[in-house]
CSV table of C-alpha atoms in Angstrom, one decimal:
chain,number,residue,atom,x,y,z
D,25,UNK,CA,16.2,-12.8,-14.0
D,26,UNK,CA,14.2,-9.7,-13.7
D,27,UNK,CA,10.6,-9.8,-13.7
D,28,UNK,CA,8.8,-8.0,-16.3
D,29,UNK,CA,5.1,-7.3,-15.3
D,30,UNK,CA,2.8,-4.7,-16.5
D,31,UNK,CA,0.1,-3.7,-14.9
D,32,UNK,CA,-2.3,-0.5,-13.9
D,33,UNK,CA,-0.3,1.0,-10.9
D,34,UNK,CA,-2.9,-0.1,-7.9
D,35,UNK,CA,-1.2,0.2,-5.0
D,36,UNK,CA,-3.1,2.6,-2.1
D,37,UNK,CA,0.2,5.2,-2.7
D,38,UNK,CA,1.7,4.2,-5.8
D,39,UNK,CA,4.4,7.1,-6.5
D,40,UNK,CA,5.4,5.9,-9.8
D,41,UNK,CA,8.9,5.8,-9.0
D,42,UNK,CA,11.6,3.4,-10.2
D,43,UNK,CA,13.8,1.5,-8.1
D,44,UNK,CA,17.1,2.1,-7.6
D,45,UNK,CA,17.5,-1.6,-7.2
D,46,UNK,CA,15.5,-4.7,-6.8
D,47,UNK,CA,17.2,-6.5,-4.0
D,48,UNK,CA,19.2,-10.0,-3.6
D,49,UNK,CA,19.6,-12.8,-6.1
D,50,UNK,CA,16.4,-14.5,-7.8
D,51,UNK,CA,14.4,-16.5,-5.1
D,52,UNK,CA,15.5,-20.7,-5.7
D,53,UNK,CA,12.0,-21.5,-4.0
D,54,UNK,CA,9.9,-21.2,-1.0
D,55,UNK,CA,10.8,-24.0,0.8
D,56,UNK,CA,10.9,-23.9,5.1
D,57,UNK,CA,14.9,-24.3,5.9
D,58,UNK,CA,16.4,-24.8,8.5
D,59,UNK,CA,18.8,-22.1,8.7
D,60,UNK,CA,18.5,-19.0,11.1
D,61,UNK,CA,18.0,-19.8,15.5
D,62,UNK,CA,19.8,-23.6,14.3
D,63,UNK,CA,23.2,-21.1,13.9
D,64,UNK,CA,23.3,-22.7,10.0
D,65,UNK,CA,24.6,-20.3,8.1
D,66,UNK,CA,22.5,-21.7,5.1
D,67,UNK,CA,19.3,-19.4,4.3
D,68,UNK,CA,15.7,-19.8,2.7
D,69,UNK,CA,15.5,-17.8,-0.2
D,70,UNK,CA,12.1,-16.1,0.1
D,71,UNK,CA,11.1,-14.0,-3.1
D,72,UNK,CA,8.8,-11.1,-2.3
D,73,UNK,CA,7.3,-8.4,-4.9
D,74,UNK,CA,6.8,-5.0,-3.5
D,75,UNK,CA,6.2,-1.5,-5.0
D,76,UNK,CA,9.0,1.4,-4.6
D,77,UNK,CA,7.0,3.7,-2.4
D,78,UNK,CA,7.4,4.9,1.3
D,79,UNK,CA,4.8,2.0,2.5
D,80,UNK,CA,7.4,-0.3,1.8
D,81,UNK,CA,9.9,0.6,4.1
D,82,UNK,CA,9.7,-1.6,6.9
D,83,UNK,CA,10.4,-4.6,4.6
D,84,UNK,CA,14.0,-3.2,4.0
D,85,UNK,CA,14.2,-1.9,7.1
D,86,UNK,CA,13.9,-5.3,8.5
D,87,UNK,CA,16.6,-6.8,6.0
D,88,UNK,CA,19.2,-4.1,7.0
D,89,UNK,CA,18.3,-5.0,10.6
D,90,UNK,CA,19.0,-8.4,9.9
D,91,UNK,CA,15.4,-9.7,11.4
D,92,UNK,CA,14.3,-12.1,8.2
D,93,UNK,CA,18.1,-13.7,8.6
D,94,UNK,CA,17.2,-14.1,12.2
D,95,UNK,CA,14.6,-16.0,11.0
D,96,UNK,CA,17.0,-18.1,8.2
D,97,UNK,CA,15.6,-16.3,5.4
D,98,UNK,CA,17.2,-14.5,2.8
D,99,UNK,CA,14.8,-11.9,0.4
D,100,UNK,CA,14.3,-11.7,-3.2
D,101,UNK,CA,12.7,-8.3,-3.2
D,102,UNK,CA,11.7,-7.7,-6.3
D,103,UNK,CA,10.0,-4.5,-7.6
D,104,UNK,CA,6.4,-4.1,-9.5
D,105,UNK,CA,4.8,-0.6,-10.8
D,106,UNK,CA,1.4,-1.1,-8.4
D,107,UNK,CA,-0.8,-4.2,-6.5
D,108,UNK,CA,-3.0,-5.1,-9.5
D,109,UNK,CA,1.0,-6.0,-11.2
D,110,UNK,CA,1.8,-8.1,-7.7
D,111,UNK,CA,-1.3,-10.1,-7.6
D,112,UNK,CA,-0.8,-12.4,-10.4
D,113,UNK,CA,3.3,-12.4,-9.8
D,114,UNK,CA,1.8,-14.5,-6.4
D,115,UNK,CA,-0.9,-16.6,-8.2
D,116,UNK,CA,1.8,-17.8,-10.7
D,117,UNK,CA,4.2,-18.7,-7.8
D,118,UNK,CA,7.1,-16.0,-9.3
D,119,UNK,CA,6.5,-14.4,-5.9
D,120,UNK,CA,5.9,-16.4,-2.2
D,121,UNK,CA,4.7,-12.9,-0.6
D,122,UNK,CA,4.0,-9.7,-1.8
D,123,UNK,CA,2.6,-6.2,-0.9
D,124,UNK,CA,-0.7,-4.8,-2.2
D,125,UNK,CA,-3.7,-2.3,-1.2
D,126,UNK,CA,-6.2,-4.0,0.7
D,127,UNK,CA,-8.8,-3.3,-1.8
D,128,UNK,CA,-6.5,-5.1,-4.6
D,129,UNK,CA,-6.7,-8.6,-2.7
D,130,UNK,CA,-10.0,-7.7,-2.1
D,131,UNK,CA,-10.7,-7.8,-5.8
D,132,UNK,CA,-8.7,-10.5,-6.3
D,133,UNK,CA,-10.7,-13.1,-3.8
D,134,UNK,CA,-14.2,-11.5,-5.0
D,135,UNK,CA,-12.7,-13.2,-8.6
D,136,UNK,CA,-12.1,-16.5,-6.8
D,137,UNK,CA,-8.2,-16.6,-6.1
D,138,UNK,CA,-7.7,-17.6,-3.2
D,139,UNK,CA,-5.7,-15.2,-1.6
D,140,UNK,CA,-4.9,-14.0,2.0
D,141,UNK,CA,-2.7,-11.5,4.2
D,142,UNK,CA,0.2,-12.7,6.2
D,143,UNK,CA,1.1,-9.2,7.5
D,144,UNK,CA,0.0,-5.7,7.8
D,145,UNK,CA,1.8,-3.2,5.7
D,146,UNK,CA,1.1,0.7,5.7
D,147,UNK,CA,-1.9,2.4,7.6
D,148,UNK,CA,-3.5,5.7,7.7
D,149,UNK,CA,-1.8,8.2,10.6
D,150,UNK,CA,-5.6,8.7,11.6
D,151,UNK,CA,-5.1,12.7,11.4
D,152,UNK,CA,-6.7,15.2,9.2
D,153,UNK,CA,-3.9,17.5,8.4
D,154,UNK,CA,-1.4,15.1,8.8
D,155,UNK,CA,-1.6,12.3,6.2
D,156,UNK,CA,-0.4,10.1,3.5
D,157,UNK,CA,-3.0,11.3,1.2
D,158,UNK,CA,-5.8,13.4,0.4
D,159,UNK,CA,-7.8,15.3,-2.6
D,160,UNK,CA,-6.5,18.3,-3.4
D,161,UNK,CA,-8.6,21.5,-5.1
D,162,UNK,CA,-6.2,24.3,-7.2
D,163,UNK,CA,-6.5,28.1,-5.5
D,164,UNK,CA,-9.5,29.5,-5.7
D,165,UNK,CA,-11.6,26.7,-6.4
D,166,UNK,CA,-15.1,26.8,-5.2
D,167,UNK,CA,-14.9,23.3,-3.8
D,168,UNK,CA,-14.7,23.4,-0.1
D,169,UNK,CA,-15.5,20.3,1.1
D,170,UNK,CA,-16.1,16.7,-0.1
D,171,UNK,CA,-19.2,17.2,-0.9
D,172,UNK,CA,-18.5,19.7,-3.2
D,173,UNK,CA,-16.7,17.1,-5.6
D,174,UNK,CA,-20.1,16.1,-6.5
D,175,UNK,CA,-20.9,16.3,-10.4
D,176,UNK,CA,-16.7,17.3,-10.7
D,177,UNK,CA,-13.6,15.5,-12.1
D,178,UNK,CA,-11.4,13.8,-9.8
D,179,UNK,CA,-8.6,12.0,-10.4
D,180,UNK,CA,-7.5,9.1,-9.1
D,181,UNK,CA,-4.2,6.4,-9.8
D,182,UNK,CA,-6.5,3.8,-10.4
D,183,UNK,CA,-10.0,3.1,-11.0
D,184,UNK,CA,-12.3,1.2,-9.0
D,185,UNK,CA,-9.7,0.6,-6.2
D,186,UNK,CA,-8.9,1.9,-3.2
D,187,UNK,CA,-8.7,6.0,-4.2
D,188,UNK,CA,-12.4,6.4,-5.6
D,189,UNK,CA,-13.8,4.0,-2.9
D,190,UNK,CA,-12.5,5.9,0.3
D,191,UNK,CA,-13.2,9.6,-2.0
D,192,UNK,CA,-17.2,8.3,-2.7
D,193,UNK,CA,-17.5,7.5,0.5
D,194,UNK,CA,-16.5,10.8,1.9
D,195,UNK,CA,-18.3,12.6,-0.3
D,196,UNK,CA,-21.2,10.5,0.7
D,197,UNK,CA,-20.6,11.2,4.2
D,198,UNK,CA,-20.5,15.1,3.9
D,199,UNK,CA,-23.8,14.9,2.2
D,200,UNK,CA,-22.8,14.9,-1.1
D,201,UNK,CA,-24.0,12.6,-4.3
D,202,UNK,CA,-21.1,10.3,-4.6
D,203,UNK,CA,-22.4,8.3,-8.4
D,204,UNK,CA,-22.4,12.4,-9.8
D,205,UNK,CA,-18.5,12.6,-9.8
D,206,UNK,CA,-16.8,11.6,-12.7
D,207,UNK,CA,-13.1,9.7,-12.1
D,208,UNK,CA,-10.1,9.9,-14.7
D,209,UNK,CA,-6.9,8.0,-13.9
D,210,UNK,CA,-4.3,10.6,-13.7
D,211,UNK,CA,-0.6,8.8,-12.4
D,212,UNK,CA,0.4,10.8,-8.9
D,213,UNK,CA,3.1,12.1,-10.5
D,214,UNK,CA,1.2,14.0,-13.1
D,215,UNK,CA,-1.5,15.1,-10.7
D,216,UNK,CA,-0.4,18.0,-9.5
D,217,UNK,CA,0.6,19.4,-13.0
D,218,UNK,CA,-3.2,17.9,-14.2
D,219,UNK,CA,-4.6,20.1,-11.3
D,220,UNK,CA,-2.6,23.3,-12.5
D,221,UNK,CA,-4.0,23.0,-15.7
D,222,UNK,CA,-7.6,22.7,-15.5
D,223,UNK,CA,-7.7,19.3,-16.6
D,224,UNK,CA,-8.9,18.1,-13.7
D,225,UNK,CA,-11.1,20.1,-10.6
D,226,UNK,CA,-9.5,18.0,-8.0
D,227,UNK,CA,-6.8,15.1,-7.8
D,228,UNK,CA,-6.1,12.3,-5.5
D,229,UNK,CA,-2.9,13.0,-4.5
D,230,UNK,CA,-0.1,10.6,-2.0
D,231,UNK,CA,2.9,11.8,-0.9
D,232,UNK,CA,5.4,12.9,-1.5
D,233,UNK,CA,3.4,14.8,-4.4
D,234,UNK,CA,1.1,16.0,-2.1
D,235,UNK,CA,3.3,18.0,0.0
D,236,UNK,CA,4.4,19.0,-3.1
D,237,UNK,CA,1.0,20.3,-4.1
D,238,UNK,CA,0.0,21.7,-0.9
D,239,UNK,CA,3.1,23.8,-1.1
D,240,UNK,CA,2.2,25.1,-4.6
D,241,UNK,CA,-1.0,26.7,-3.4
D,242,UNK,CA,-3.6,23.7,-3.4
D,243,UNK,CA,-6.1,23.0,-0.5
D,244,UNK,CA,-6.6,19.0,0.7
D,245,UNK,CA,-10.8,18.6,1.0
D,246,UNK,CA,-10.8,15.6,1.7
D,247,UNK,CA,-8.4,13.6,3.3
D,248,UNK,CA,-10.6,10.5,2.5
D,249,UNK,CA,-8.1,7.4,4.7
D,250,UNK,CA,-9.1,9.2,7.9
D,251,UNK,CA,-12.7,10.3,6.5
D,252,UNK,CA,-13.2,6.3,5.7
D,253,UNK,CA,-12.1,5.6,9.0
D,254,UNK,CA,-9.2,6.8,11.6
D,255,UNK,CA,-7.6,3.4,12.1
D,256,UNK,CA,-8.0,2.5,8.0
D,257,UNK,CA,-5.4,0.0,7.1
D,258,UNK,CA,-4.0,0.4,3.7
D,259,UNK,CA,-2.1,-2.7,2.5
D,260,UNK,CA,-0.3,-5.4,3.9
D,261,UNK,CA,1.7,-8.6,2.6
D,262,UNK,CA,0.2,-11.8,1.4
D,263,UNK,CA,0.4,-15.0,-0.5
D,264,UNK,CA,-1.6,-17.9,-1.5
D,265,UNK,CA,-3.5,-19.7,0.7
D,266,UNK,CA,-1.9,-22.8,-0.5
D,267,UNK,CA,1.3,-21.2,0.8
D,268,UNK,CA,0.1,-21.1,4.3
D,269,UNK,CA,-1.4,-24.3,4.2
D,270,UNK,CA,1.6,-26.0,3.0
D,271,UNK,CA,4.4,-24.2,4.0
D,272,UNK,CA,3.4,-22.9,7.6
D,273,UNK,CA,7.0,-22.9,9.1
D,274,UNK,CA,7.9,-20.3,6.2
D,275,UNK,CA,4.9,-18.6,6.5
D,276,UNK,CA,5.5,-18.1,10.2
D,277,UNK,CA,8.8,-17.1,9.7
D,278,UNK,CA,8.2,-14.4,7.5
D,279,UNK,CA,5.4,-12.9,9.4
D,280,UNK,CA,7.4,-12.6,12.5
D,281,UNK,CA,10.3,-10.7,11.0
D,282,UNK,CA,7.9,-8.2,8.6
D,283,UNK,CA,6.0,-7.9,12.3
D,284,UNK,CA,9.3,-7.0,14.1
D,285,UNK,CA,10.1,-4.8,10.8
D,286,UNK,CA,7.0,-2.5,11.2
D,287,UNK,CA,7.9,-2.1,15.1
D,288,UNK,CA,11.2,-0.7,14.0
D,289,UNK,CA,9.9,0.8,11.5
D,290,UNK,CA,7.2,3.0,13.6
D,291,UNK,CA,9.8,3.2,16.4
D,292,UNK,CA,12.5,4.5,14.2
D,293,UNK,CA,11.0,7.5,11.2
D,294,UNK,CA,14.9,8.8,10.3
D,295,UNK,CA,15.6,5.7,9.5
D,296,UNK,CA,12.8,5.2,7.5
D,297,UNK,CA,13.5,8.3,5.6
D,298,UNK,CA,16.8,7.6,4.7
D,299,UNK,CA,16.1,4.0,3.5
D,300,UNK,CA,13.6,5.1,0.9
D,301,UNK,CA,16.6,7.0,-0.6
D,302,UNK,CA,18.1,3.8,-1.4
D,303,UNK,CA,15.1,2.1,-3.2
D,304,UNK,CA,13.4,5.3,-4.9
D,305,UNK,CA,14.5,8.8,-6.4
D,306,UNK,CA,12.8,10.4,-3.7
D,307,UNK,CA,15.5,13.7,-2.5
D,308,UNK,CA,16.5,14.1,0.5
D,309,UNK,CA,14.9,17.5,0.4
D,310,UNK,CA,11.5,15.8,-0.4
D,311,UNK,CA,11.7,12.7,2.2
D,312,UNK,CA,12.3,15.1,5.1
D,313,UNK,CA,8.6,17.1,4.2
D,314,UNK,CA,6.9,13.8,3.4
D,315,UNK,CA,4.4,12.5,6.3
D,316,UNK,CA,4.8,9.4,6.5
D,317,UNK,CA,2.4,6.3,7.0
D,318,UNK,CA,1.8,4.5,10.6
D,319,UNK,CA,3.2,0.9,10.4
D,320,UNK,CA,1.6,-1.5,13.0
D,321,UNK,CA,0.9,-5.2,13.5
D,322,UNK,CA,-3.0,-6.0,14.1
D,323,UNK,CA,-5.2,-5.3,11.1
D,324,UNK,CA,-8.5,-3.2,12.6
D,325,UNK,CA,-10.9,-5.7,11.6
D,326,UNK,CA,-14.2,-3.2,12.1
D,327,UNK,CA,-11.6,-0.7,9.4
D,328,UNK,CA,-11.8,-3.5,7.0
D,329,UNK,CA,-15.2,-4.8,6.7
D,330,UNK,CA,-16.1,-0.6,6.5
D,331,UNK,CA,-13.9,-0.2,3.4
D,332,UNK,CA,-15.0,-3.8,1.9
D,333,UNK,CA,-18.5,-2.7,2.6
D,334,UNK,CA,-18.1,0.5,0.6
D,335,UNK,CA,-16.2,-1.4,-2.2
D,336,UNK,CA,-19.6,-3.4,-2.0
D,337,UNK,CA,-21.8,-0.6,-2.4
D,338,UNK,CA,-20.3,1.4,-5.3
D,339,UNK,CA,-19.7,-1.6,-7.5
D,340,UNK,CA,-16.1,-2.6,-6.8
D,341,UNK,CA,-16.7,-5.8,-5.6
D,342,UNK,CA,-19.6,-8.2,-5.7
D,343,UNK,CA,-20.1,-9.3,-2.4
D,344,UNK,CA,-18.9,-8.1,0.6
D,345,UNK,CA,-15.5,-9.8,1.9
D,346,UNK,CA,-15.1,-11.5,5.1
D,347,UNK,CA,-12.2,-10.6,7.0
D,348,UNK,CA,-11.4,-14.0,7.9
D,349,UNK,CA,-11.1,-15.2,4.9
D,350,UNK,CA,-8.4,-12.8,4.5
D,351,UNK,CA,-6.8,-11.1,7.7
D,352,UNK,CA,-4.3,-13.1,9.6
């Protein structure tokens, strides 16, 4: 049965694009199997929410390479609109792992689930110029620098998440007064057309819109991953702590193959680009611009503690989280 779940997209580049499908039969449970190395030919369904953006490649990348069967597990991937939908599909038990921004879990914890990453998921490419997002200023606009944004509009997917926490502390870097900018939510679909008409003086904006944007006259001041930090990972998969605890043979299993998925996935961008045709309405026109995230395996622990401890500072979260609590 399809999941229904509606939420405030949240995800670190939610596109806002439906999927052309939402993957193999409902999950039966999350129990360990035995299927896989033994040569059964009997799997573990595994059910795992997702969102239908680029970052989520690796996951079906890893199913058409046949590395979770490898492992006896068959996926459920089923498909939410953002991480703050995915969250309580994993609390309830409808999902056994799922894919979210890091700030989302963040959140989550700092409320007192009792959540925790399994496996890294999409990360920042580390260059200015060159990445999966950044804030974007019309023609002519006298902003030049993050900085500038100070006392504007920007717009972000979500508030209080991942986009206004890495944006503030840009701006705060450059010199600028980050509690002086005012934040709308703005979908990145619509950003681009917000930022055309005045509604907004600059917009948050993740490919493949912001190709799209650039390429319509607009100007990235900030690209605010990279500004937070070079080797900033985005999100990852996780699940209940409960899960790991109890299950650990599944737990296991699945991080090894979503491992071995982002190798290929990093190792292999053509095929990257031509699986995200089969899960989103992104053209082929479009996926050949898009830049595309950098998938790896070890979380950058000093990365993590800087964007928790900015989360901290402007509000988002109470306390500052400890990345052991929830990094692999």
């Amino acid at each position: 049965m399809k999941r229904r779940i509606i939420a405030v997209l949240a995800a670190a580049s939610v596109l806002g694009l439906s999927a052309c499908g939402s993957g193999s039969p409902s999950s039966t449970g999350g129990g360990t199997g035995s299927a896989g190395s033994t040569g059964s030919t009997e799997l573990t369904k595994v059910s795992v929410g997702v969102i239908p953006i680029v970052d989520c490649a690796p996951i079906y990348l890893g199913t058409k390479q046949g590395f979770f069967k490898d492992e006896g597990l068959q996926l459920d991937i089923q498909t939410a609109t953002g991480g703050a939908a995915i969250v309580p599909g994993v609390v309830s038990g409808s999902f056994d792992f799922a894919f979210s921004n890091l700030i989302s879990v963040m959140v989550a914890k700092d409320k007192g689930l009792d959540l925790k990453f399994v496996a890294n998921g999409a990360s920042t490419t580390g260059e200015k110029g060159k990445d999966v997002g950044g804030v974007v200023v019309p023609a002519g606009s006298g902003i030049k620098s993050a900085k500038d944004l100070a006392g504007k509009t920007v717009s972000v997917n979500n508030l209080s998440n991942i986009g206004d926490t890495t944006i503030k502390s840009a701006i705060e870097k450059d010199g600028g007064d980050p509690s002086s900018v005012k934040f709308v939510e703005v979908a990145f679909p619509d950003a681009p057309a917000a930022l055309a008409n005045k509604q907004v003086d600059a917009a948050w904006i993740l490919e493949p819109f912001l190709s799209k944007a650039v390429a319509e006259g607009g100007t990235v001041v900030s690209w605010n991953f990279v500004d937070m930090s070079p080797d900033l990972d985005i999100a990852g998969y996780f699940t209940k702590a409960d899960t790991i605890k109890n299950k650990p043979e599944l737990t296991q299993k699945f991080t090894r193959a979503m491992n071995k998925s982002l190798e290929y996935a990093q190792a292999h961008p053509q095929e990257v680009r031509d699986i995200v045709g089969t899960y989103t309405k992104i053209d082929e026109a479009a996926r050949a611009k898009i830049v595309l995230p950098h998938y790896k395996v070890d979380f950058n622990k000093d990365a993590f503690k800087t964007l928790g401890d900015a989360a901290t500072k402007y509000g988002t979260l109470t306390k500052a989280p400890n990345a052991g609590d929830l990094l692999p």
